[in-house]
XYZ file of C-alpha atoms in Angstrom:
649
model
C -55.604 11.242 9.832
C -57.051 10.723 6.343
C -57.220 14.343 5.900
C -53.661 14.862 6.958
C -52.535 12.258 4.414
C -54.469 13.883 1.649
C -52.871 17.191 2.496
C -49.536 15.650 2.322
C -50.138 13.948 -1.035
C -51.527 17.162 -2.580
C -48.424 19.027 -1.284
C -46.142 16.411 -2.819
C -47.970 16.451 -6.215
C -47.812 20.327 -6.437
C -43.994 20.092 -6.873
C -41.178 22.362 -5.730
C -41.969 25.906 -4.513
C -40.569 28.998 -6.312
C -38.157 29.436 -3.592
C -36.765 26.054 -4.223
C -36.527 26.655 -7.965
C -34.555 29.824 -7.204
C -31.300 28.098 -6.343
C -31.456 25.881 -9.320
C -31.534 27.495 -12.650
C -29.694 27.469 -16.048
C -26.801 29.423 -14.386
C -26.256 26.430 -11.945
C -25.345 24.051 -14.875
C -21.658 24.104 -15.743
C -19.341 22.335 -18.027
C -15.767 21.933 -16.786
C -13.331 21.841 -19.486
C -9.697 20.490 -19.316
C -7.812 21.119 -17.049
C -10.319 22.412 -14.540
C -12.264 19.148 -14.193
C -8.999 17.288 -13.317
C -7.846 19.865 -10.889
C -11.151 20.042 -9.201
C -11.687 16.323 -8.935
C -8.067 14.820 -9.069
C -9.385 11.809 -6.931
C -11.316 10.570 -9.954
C -8.149 10.258 -11.929
C -5.304 9.384 -9.530
C -7.079 8.078 -6.244
C -5.820 9.702 -3.104
C -3.496 12.712 -3.036
C -1.102 12.385 -0.192
C 2.419 13.857 0.341
C 4.464 10.870 -0.910
C 4.847 9.291 2.424
C 2.797 6.276 1.232
C 3.341 4.053 -1.868
C -0.278 4.619 -2.958
C -0.156 8.531 -3.006
C -1.142 10.302 -6.027
C 2.491 11.452 -7.067
C 3.440 7.834 -7.792
C 0.330 7.425 -9.898
C 1.545 10.402 -11.931
C 5.009 8.817 -12.379
C 3.479 5.557 -13.468
C 1.109 7.071 -15.951
C 4.227 8.578 -17.761
C 6.333 5.460 -17.470
C 3.499 3.191 -18.571
C 3.587 4.889 -21.915
C 7.205 4.175 -22.475
C 6.566 0.557 -21.445
C 3.739 0.281 -23.919
C 6.240 1.329 -26.593
C 8.716 -1.396 -25.528
C 5.739 -3.949 -25.474
C 4.837 -2.825 -29.050
C 8.522 -3.631 -30.032
C 10.101 -0.149 -29.911
C 12.735 1.031 -27.663
C 14.789 -1.162 -25.393
C 15.985 1.453 -22.970
C 14.067 3.949 -20.650
C 15.816 6.515 -18.446
C 14.081 7.747 -15.373
C 15.354 10.457 -13.138
C 13.637 11.406 -9.925
C 14.516 14.128 -7.438
C 12.405 15.156 -4.366
C 9.922 17.100 -6.509
C 10.500 16.362 -10.180
C 10.444 13.428 -12.611
C 11.803 12.956 -16.071
C 11.335 10.047 -18.246
C 13.005 9.338 -21.621
C 12.284 6.471 -23.906
C 13.555 5.628 -27.324
C 10.454 4.350 -28.993
C 8.693 5.942 -31.987
C 7.813 9.219 -30.392
C 4.459 10.967 -30.286
C 3.412 11.997 -33.800
C 4.647 15.580 -34.083
C 1.646 17.211 -35.240
C -0.395 15.570 -32.423
C 1.822 16.180 -29.511
C -0.385 19.065 -28.198
C -3.692 16.991 -28.525
C -1.912 13.798 -26.997
C -0.752 15.702 -24.016
C -3.672 18.198 -23.247
C -6.979 16.934 -24.952
C -9.048 14.548 -22.965
C -9.949 11.331 -24.457
C -7.323 11.783 -27.150
C -4.797 8.996 -27.859
C -3.544 6.171 -29.898
C -4.751 3.350 -27.791
C -8.547 3.133 -28.261
C -8.168 0.084 -30.290
C -5.664 -2.761 -30.546
C -4.221 -1.814 -34.052
C -1.301 0.260 -32.930
C -0.702 -0.979 -29.171
C -1.931 -4.658 -29.094
C -1.938 -5.193 -25.243
C -1.583 -1.933 -23.659
C -2.122 -0.372 -20.226
C -3.267 3.097 -21.264
C -6.523 2.824 -23.009
C -8.630 5.834 -21.883
C -6.693 8.699 -23.308
C -6.641 10.242 -19.759
C -3.281 9.427 -18.060
C -0.757 11.813 -19.390
C -3.418 14.590 -19.576
C -3.994 14.139 -15.798
C -0.305 14.382 -15.127
C -0.140 17.594 -17.151
C -3.146 19.171 -15.341
C -1.902 18.274 -12.018
C 1.564 19.677 -12.558
C 3.075 23.104 -12.014
C 5.672 22.479 -14.782
C 5.193 19.891 -17.596
C 7.242 19.564 -20.672
C 6.820 17.006 -23.465
C 9.345 16.524 -26.219
C 9.011 14.059 -29.138
C 11.661 13.222 -31.817
C 10.671 11.416 -34.926
C 12.760 10.912 -38.197
C 15.319 13.666 -37.378
C 12.656 16.271 -36.316
C 11.563 17.510 -32.821
C 8.471 19.202 -31.264
C 8.509 20.514 -27.712
C 5.679 21.970 -25.690
C 5.794 23.300 -22.118
C 2.768 23.772 -19.783
C 1.742 25.142 -16.479
C -1.195 23.485 -14.784
C -2.339 22.217 -18.164
C -2.101 25.511 -19.958
C 0.482 25.980 -22.700
C 3.223 28.450 -21.829
C 5.702 27.669 -24.707
C 5.063 25.792 -27.966
C 8.128 25.445 -29.938
C 7.870 24.898 -33.832
C 8.920 21.610 -35.298
C 12.758 21.765 -35.855
C 15.485 19.486 -37.146
C 17.499 17.497 -34.510
C 20.237 14.838 -34.338
C 18.741 13.401 -31.174
C 17.698 9.741 -31.031
C 14.000 9.240 -31.598
C 11.604 8.824 -28.659
C 9.626 10.830 -26.127
C 10.843 12.899 -23.180
C 8.610 14.080 -20.505
C 9.440 16.024 -17.385
C 6.986 17.164 -14.742
C 6.799 18.722 -11.346
C 3.377 18.027 -9.302
C 1.667 20.972 -8.207
C 2.447 21.808 -4.716
C -0.985 23.460 -4.184
C -2.543 20.035 -4.721
C 0.144 17.728 -3.379
C 1.051 19.738 -0.257
C 4.513 19.390 1.028
C 5.062 16.318 -1.087
C 8.334 14.453 -1.717
C 9.135 11.536 -3.925
C 10.670 8.826 -1.875
C 13.197 6.305 -3.586
C 11.847 3.508 -1.263
C 8.526 3.717 -3.211
C 9.886 4.488 -6.580
C 12.580 1.635 -6.723
C 9.937 -1.186 -6.534
C 8.033 0.244 -9.357
C 11.213 0.280 -11.541
C 12.226 -3.288 -10.475
C 8.684 -4.483 -11.251
C 8.848 -3.031 -14.730
C 12.161 -4.889 -15.276
C 10.879 -8.079 -14.006
C 7.763 -7.978 -16.337
C 9.673 -6.902 -19.313
C 12.755 -9.197 -19.732
C 15.303 -7.592 -22.193
C 14.142 -3.999 -21.230
C 16.890 -1.843 -19.530
C 15.697 0.874 -17.037
C 18.197 3.397 -15.813
C 16.919 4.913 -12.570
C 18.868 7.930 -11.273
C 21.923 6.500 -13.071
C 21.709 2.803 -11.887
C 20.988 0.087 -14.386
C 17.995 -2.367 -13.851
C 17.108 -5.384 -15.986
C 15.958 -8.901 -15.540
C 16.747 -12.129 -17.292
C 14.465 -14.400 -15.379
C 11.216 -12.348 -15.124
C 8.887 -13.418 -12.344
C 11.604 -15.769 -10.910
C 13.550 -12.618 -10.239
C 10.526 -10.987 -8.731
C 10.008 -13.759 -6.300
C 13.766 -13.694 -5.351
C 13.498 -10.092 -4.713
C 10.441 -10.229 -2.427
C 10.652 -13.365 -0.523
C 11.682 -12.836 3.176
C 11.583 -16.559 3.976
C 13.443 -19.407 2.279
C 11.461 -21.189 -0.371
C 10.637 -24.853 0.481
C 11.434 -25.952 -3.158
C 12.950 -24.265 -6.268
C 10.198 -21.961 -7.535
C 8.142 -23.201 -10.441
C 8.300 -20.943 -13.431
C 5.955 -21.377 -16.363
C 5.460 -19.090 -19.459
C 2.929 -19.044 -22.334
C 2.278 -16.603 -25.105
C 0.269 -14.203 -22.901
C 0.879 -15.536 -19.491
C 3.769 -16.075 -17.132
C 3.553 -17.598 -13.531
C 5.993 -18.295 -10.826
C 5.184 -19.906 -7.469
C 6.617 -21.785 -4.491
C 5.811 -22.280 -0.825
C 7.487 -20.997 2.438
C 7.122 -21.880 5.980
C 4.800 -19.090 6.801
C 1.110 -18.461 7.196
C -1.091 -16.763 4.786
C -1.092 -16.245 1.071
C 1.363 -13.876 -0.811
C 0.605 -12.926 -4.368
C 1.872 -10.426 -6.978
C -0.490 -9.928 -9.938
C 0.130 -8.011 -13.181
C -1.819 -7.010 -16.334
C 0.125 -5.613 -19.219
C 3.011 -4.869 -16.904
C 0.577 -3.091 -14.509
C 0.790 -4.104 -10.855
C -2.684 -4.853 -9.821
C -2.299 -4.570 -6.068
C -5.861 -5.368 -5.456
C -5.984 -8.391 -7.859
C -9.043 -8.990 -9.872
C -10.455 -11.525 -12.248
C -7.028 -12.744 -13.338
C -5.774 -13.447 -9.732
C -8.954 -15.156 -8.788
C -8.618 -17.447 -11.742
C -5.127 -18.218 -10.872
C -5.726 -19.051 -7.258
C -8.739 -21.335 -8.199
C -6.634 -23.089 -10.955
C -3.605 -23.664 -8.716
C -5.712 -24.938 -5.880
C -7.651 -27.361 -8.093
C -4.637 -28.557 -10.002
C -2.561 -29.455 -6.831
C -5.539 -31.030 -5.097
C -6.257 -33.154 -8.109
C -2.589 -34.203 -8.361
C -2.396 -35.238 -4.736
C -5.707 -37.070 -5.150
C -7.114 -36.641 -1.445
C -10.729 -35.526 -1.328
C -10.398 -34.117 2.287
C -7.898 -31.450 1.180
C -9.170 -28.067 1.009
C -8.133 -25.228 -1.153
C -7.004 -23.424 1.854
C -4.675 -26.362 2.472
C -2.988 -25.920 -0.733
C -2.701 -22.069 -0.485
C -1.475 -21.525 2.992
C 2.244 -20.331 2.718
C 2.097 -20.047 -1.083
C 4.196 -17.148 -2.588
C 3.207 -16.586 -6.238
C 3.285 -14.210 -9.066
C 1.022 -14.177 -12.168
C 1.377 -11.828 -15.333
C -1.123 -11.837 -18.089
C -1.419 -9.719 -21.358
C -4.996 -8.859 -22.057
C -6.358 -6.931 -25.129
C -8.203 -3.719 -24.033
C -8.153 -4.591 -20.283
C -10.979 -3.072 -18.166
C -9.855 -1.798 -14.681
C -12.223 -0.857 -11.785
C -10.767 2.535 -11.468
C -8.312 4.862 -13.433
C -5.661 3.941 -10.999
C -5.775 0.431 -12.464
C -5.214 -1.502 -9.340
C -7.841 -4.100 -9.913
C -8.628 -5.928 -13.083
C -12.329 -6.228 -14.002
C -12.086 -7.738 -17.515
C -13.905 -10.906 -18.148
C -12.362 -11.778 -21.417
C -8.590 -12.069 -22.733
C -9.625 -10.239 -25.887
C -12.920 -9.351 -27.800
C -14.521 -12.639 -29.081
C -11.695 -14.624 -27.194
C -11.643 -17.028 -24.319
C -12.503 -15.815 -20.893
C -9.650 -15.040 -18.471
C -10.777 -17.808 -16.141
C -10.741 -20.337 -18.916
C -7.506 -19.200 -20.385
C -5.600 -19.191 -17.050
C -7.476 -22.331 -15.967
C -6.407 -24.339 -19.063
C -2.827 -23.128 -18.977
C -2.276 -23.875 -15.177
C -4.119 -27.216 -15.436
C -1.905 -28.550 -18.351
C 1.359 -26.895 -17.555
C 1.571 -27.162 -13.750
C 0.179 -30.773 -13.859
C 2.942 -31.714 -16.405
C 5.636 -29.953 -14.442
C 4.638 -31.920 -11.226
C 4.666 -35.141 -13.011
C 8.036 -34.417 -14.334
C 9.572 -32.949 -11.164
C 8.675 -35.535 -8.472
C 11.008 -34.010 -5.805
C 8.999 -30.678 -5.996
C 5.768 -32.511 -6.090
C 6.616 -34.448 -2.907
C 7.645 -31.256 -1.145
C 4.357 -29.563 -2.114
C 2.519 -32.590 -0.912
C 4.238 -32.522 2.440
C 3.448 -28.792 2.876
C -0.241 -29.306 1.932
C -0.616 -32.394 4.277
C 0.917 -30.311 7.219
C -1.581 -27.522 6.532
C -4.276 -30.043 6.512
C -3.269 -31.519 9.822
C -3.167 -28.181 11.430
C -6.527 -27.059 10.013
C -8.078 -30.151 11.375
C -6.450 -29.735 14.801
C -7.960 -26.345 15.003
C -11.371 -27.123 13.350
C -13.251 -27.877 16.589
C -11.601 -24.941 18.437
C -12.334 -22.389 15.585
C -15.838 -23.502 15.249
C -16.492 -22.849 18.882
C -14.747 -19.535 18.653
C -16.429 -18.434 15.652
C -19.796 -19.212 17.200
C -18.791 -17.065 20.229
C -17.708 -14.289 17.901
C -20.985 -14.109 16.329
C -22.472 -13.392 19.765
C -19.843 -10.819 20.645
C -20.292 -7.309 18.987
C -16.958 -5.927 17.777
C -18.037 -2.670 19.437
C -17.147 -4.068 22.921
C -14.847 -2.890 25.414
C -11.785 -3.720 23.168
C -12.764 -1.819 20.003
C -14.165 1.713 19.349
C -14.952 1.491 15.735
C -15.024 4.453 13.222
C -18.159 5.545 11.240
C -16.696 4.375 8.028
C -17.668 0.767 9.103
C -20.442 1.603 11.674
C -22.744 3.365 9.104
C -21.888 1.932 5.808
C -21.318 -1.891 5.288
C -19.825 -1.247 1.882
C -17.936 1.796 2.715
C -16.704 4.800 0.830
C -13.665 3.759 -1.003
C -11.827 6.979 -0.306
C -12.748 6.927 3.398
C -11.776 3.259 3.544
C -8.457 4.233 2.175
C -8.117 6.940 4.886
C -9.249 4.525 7.725
C -6.916 3.492 10.488
C -7.022 1.715 13.608
C -4.787 2.496 16.770
C -3.748 -0.487 18.827
C -2.988 0.973 22.253
C -1.783 -0.472 25.485
C -4.273 0.066 28.381
C -7.269 2.215 28.961
C -5.312 5.524 29.718
C -3.607 5.711 26.342
C -6.820 4.587 24.533
C -8.666 7.196 26.359
C -6.551 10.114 25.239
C -6.677 8.924 21.581
C -10.253 8.285 21.788
C -11.315 11.760 23.031
C -9.562 13.464 20.156
C -9.615 10.990 17.199
C -11.401 11.597 13.953
C -14.502 9.371 14.488
C -15.018 9.144 10.754
C -11.962 7.274 10.010
C -10.121 6.471 13.154
C -10.796 3.452 15.448
C -9.083 2.321 18.716
C -8.361 -1.144 19.912
C -7.113 -1.323 23.439
C -4.956 -4.108 24.657
C -5.017 -5.471 28.305
C -1.547 -5.933 29.357
C 1.297 -7.454 27.504
C 0.248 -9.942 24.671
C 1.889 -13.389 24.626
C 4.939 -14.152 22.483
C 3.708 -15.969 19.482
C 7.139 -16.939 18.018
C 7.110 -20.644 17.122
C 3.467 -21.165 17.908
C 0.715 -22.430 15.577
C -2.404 -20.435 14.628
C -4.377 -22.335 17.254
C -2.866 -19.909 19.785
C -4.646 -16.990 18.036
C -8.033 -18.425 18.817
C -7.105 -19.593 22.312
C -5.898 -16.086 23.361
C -8.700 -13.596 23.794
C -6.576 -10.584 22.951
C -5.325 -12.000 19.562
C -8.650 -13.548 18.584
C -10.558 -10.183 19.191
C -7.795 -8.336 17.354
C -7.835 -10.565 14.214
C -11.706 -10.313 14.415
C -11.532 -6.411 14.634
C -9.075 -6.385 11.697
C -11.185 -8.916 9.849
C -8.264 -10.808 8.579
C -9.076 -14.225 9.961
C -9.858 -15.785 6.468
C -8.295 -13.351 4.012
C -6.202 -10.134 3.949
C -8.731 -8.936 1.183
C -11.259 -8.365 3.985
C -8.967 -5.968 5.835
C -11.262 -3.270 7.481
C -8.593 -0.615 7.938
C -5.946 0.679 5.550
C -3.626 1.441 8.259
C -2.795 -0.521 11.396
C -1.119 1.674 13.808
C 0.713 0.301 16.853
C 0.661 3.105 19.495
C 2.780 2.218 22.539
C 4.600 4.077 25.188
C 8.104 5.283 24.386
C 9.520 3.153 27.258
C 10.874 -0.347 27.701
C 7.517 -1.798 28.274
C 6.090 -0.006 25.341
C 8.883 -1.238 23.130
C 8.359 -4.785 24.375
C 4.682 -4.821 23.499
C 5.477 -3.244 20.176
C 7.958 -6.204 19.456
C 5.144 -8.688 20.538
C 2.565 -7.091 18.270
C 5.128 -7.257 15.304
C 5.949 -10.819 16.058
C 2.259 -11.677 15.926
C 1.773 -10.006 12.625
C 4.956 -11.397 11.047
C 4.101 -14.900 12.426
C 0.534 -15.190 11.258
C -0.134 -12.358 8.876
C 3.146 -11.449 7.128
C 1.369 -10.119 4.083
C -0.237 -7.421 6.279
C 3.303 -6.004 6.839
C 4.500 -6.709 3.285
C 1.656 -4.691 1.640
C 2.507 -1.799 3.843
C -0.476 -1.681 6.243
C 1.503 -1.799 9.583
C 2.869 1.476 11.092
C 4.356 2.757 14.201
C 2.865 5.871 15.851
C 5.616 8.341 16.687
C 4.743 10.483 19.649
C 6.965 13.169 21.429
C 9.337 12.228 24.119
C 9.544 15.753 25.576
C 7.493 18.967 25.771
C 9.801 22.016 26.077
C 8.138 25.250 26.739
C 8.765 28.949 28.090
C 8.482 28.392 31.830
C 7.770 32.132 32.410
C 5.026 32.439 29.931
C 3.314 29.113 30.897
C 3.525 29.523 34.743
C 0.128 29.210 36.229
C -1.149 32.648 37.083
C 1.620 34.446 35.150
C 0.488 37.583 33.508
C 1.603 37.663 29.897
C 3.072 40.824 28.427
C 1.334 42.326 25.513
C 2.343 40.429 22.338
C 4.032 37.691 24.418
C 3.540 34.181 22.808
C 4.056 30.963 24.782
C 6.529 28.870 22.868
C 6.012 25.219 22.897
C 8.267 22.635 21.230
C 7.334 19.010 21.031
C 10.489 16.979 20.721
C 10.826 13.455 19.233
C 14.466 12.949 20.084
C 17.159 14.177 22.510
C 18.551 16.408 19.625
C 15.384 18.121 19.219
C 15.096 18.671 22.977
C 18.500 20.149 23.140
C 17.657 22.427 20.261
C 14.470 23.576 22.012
C 16.287 24.322 25.230
C 18.859 26.410 23.345
C 16.243 28.561 21.864
C 14.445 29.086 25.196
C 17.455 29.450 27.395
C 16.989 29.620 31.171
C 13.173 29.908 30.984
C 13.028 26.381 29.497
C 10.457 24.067 31.267
C 11.057 20.398 30.265
C 8.337 17.625 30.606
C 9.251 14.014 29.746
C 6.315 11.987 28.568
C 6.530 8.621 30.259
C 3.369 7.283 28.660
C 0.741 8.072 26.116
C -1.904 8.613 28.924
C 0.143 11.473 30.249
C -0.431 13.416 27.093
C -3.530 15.484 27.315
C -6.354 14.863 24.594
C -5.811 18.472 23.329
C -2.149 17.879 22.982
C -2.909 14.506 21.265
C -4.905 16.361 18.613
C -1.696 17.470 16.809
C -0.152 13.945 16.919
C -2.870 11.909 15.262
C -4.306 14.530 12.931
C -3.065 15.833 9.524
C 0.626 16.079 10.874
C 0.628 12.656 12.324
C 3.970 10.965 12.243
C 4.110 7.350 11.264
C 6.940 5.104 10.467
C 5.781 2.466 8.043
C 6.935 -1.269 8.936
C 8.765 -2.351 5.841
C 9.872 -5.921 5.024
C 12.768 -6.777 2.632
C 14.457 -9.893 1.719
C 17.693 -8.969 3.417
C 15.798 -8.594 6.801
C 15.832 -12.468 7.138
C 12.460 -12.601 9.111
C 12.898 -16.178 10.388
C 16.331 -15.471 11.782
C 15.360 -12.106 13.039
C 12.294 -13.479 14.967
C 14.422 -16.443 16.162
C 17.132 -14.199 17.578
C 14.862 -11.596 19.184
C 11.707 -13.713 20.244
C 13.147 -17.268 20.555
C 14.288 -19.111 23.710
C 18.053 -18.037 23.239
C 18.140 -15.863 26.301
C 21.938 -16.289 26.706
C 22.667 -15.393 23.114
C 20.770 -12.227 23.370
C 22.438 -11.290 26.639
C 25.864 -11.824 25.227
C 24.798 -9.486 22.223
C 23.748 -6.821 24.517
C 26.935 -6.990 26.560
C 29.274 -7.114 23.481
C 27.531 -4.148 22.022
C 26.891 -1.919 25.030
C 28.385 1.635 24.513
C 29.214 3.501 27.567
C 30.704 6.897 27.415
C 32.091 7.012 30.774
C 33.373 3.777 32.530
C 32.947 5.320 35.912
C 29.258 5.282 35.462
C 29.192 1.424 35.604
C 28.688 0.177 39.204
């Protein structure tokens, strides 16, 4: 044994063999220049790619990078109007600020780490600090044009994938000063992409809420805000506030907050007009400060911070000198200080909230009383559940999540920290019964797709307290699988996909699950994590070619059409004529695993569950899920559409 160890040691000390050296020489070392590095590694600069079907897809990051520069001009005091035009494939942004210095237009748009924001002399509290953003847009666009106008002179340059195609000389012009950028994302990188107004419009509105006095014209429509974050809350709240929202402003901070009759916590956080969807140091400081200030005001030691925050809806915006984000996509703030040699973010926000919010509560006693009632209601419910939740949590510790209910994906099984890109791609299918789960399980991507199988119909949670979640095994294990019991920040899957049959029972289960999420975890829906899986209703194929034992003629191809609607079915039948064989899928379990491969793979069809103020969630749930059976029956009768009266018996 000793000899064997000695031989191994000598082999290790002798170093790599000549054969191993052969594949790693000077010619293996490469330096990737602009734009090749960005095009080869776009994820480093814009996160995920996508096709525009999700709000965090890369094409929206490109749009933001361009608009952010115009916002920085406004924040610096130049240009009160920004015009944004977006088609399916192309974006143009025109501001009326100072314009890029004309002799630096090429450098500013195509040379990495080049820009005017590396210190705070020109742009005091800016978002774009790395000299990367607009260069990434240029490199990832098949067409990119930048035009700058200053002091009656204009410079225009056109690019293709980061390479100059046309550089025009500086000429005189009567155009108003400012910068105009137009770009078309490269379809070779963003395959089959399309800009969707439903994702662009919230970005435009947020810019207006965070920059009072700024006018944004988006596709011909004007957007502006007088009340800042108050307008933002009004735009996003889907339940009525319990009291008039509190609005406090300082030199470099603005907050707005209220409570609603809902579970969970709902926050909107911003840094220098940048929406930080994943929060960061500023949001953590805000949550701590609000919880402590309200608890101290109420003066009861047995109140917990969770009692203060349950049902809260709040927005916080801060302006930081040279902010540091955790990635180029700027979705999470990592800065510790408000500015170099200045106060920490935690102290700045903490001091502001402690003074201003406490003063507000003492001067607005009706609001303070409403907050106190909400906090005490939360406290009573927490205490009522305390014994139960403690028991359930002890049980949960003994129950592996990889039980009969959940088949996890490797992103979580093999790496507790997780690969950020894979976590972004991770999803969980919530299915009804073992047969549907079996079809998905056999063909899923085990790296990123998990499956949770329901047993029968879940209970109707409308009007119930959260105690029910812990008393019901299905819901308790589901919240444990998603890891959302304590906070949505710990959500294990980026997409929660409801996969039920396209029949009456399937629709009912879908409604019951949506009620569960809207009742107890509304922010899961608001943040765009909940989806409905669309699977085909029909399969239409060539009967002659597909018949068992039939001999296909040379060159004959079996035509198969998967139809998601009656109209698609009719179109397929028209194409195949009398040879059309029609199969109606009654449930997911009837679709073979091989067929399922196309429905949950790259071409997966998902409908994102969106939530808007006009939806009126409280009334929506009351009407469809409440005890008003007669009201619903009358609604169905009054709205029943029958094409032929003779069909009614």
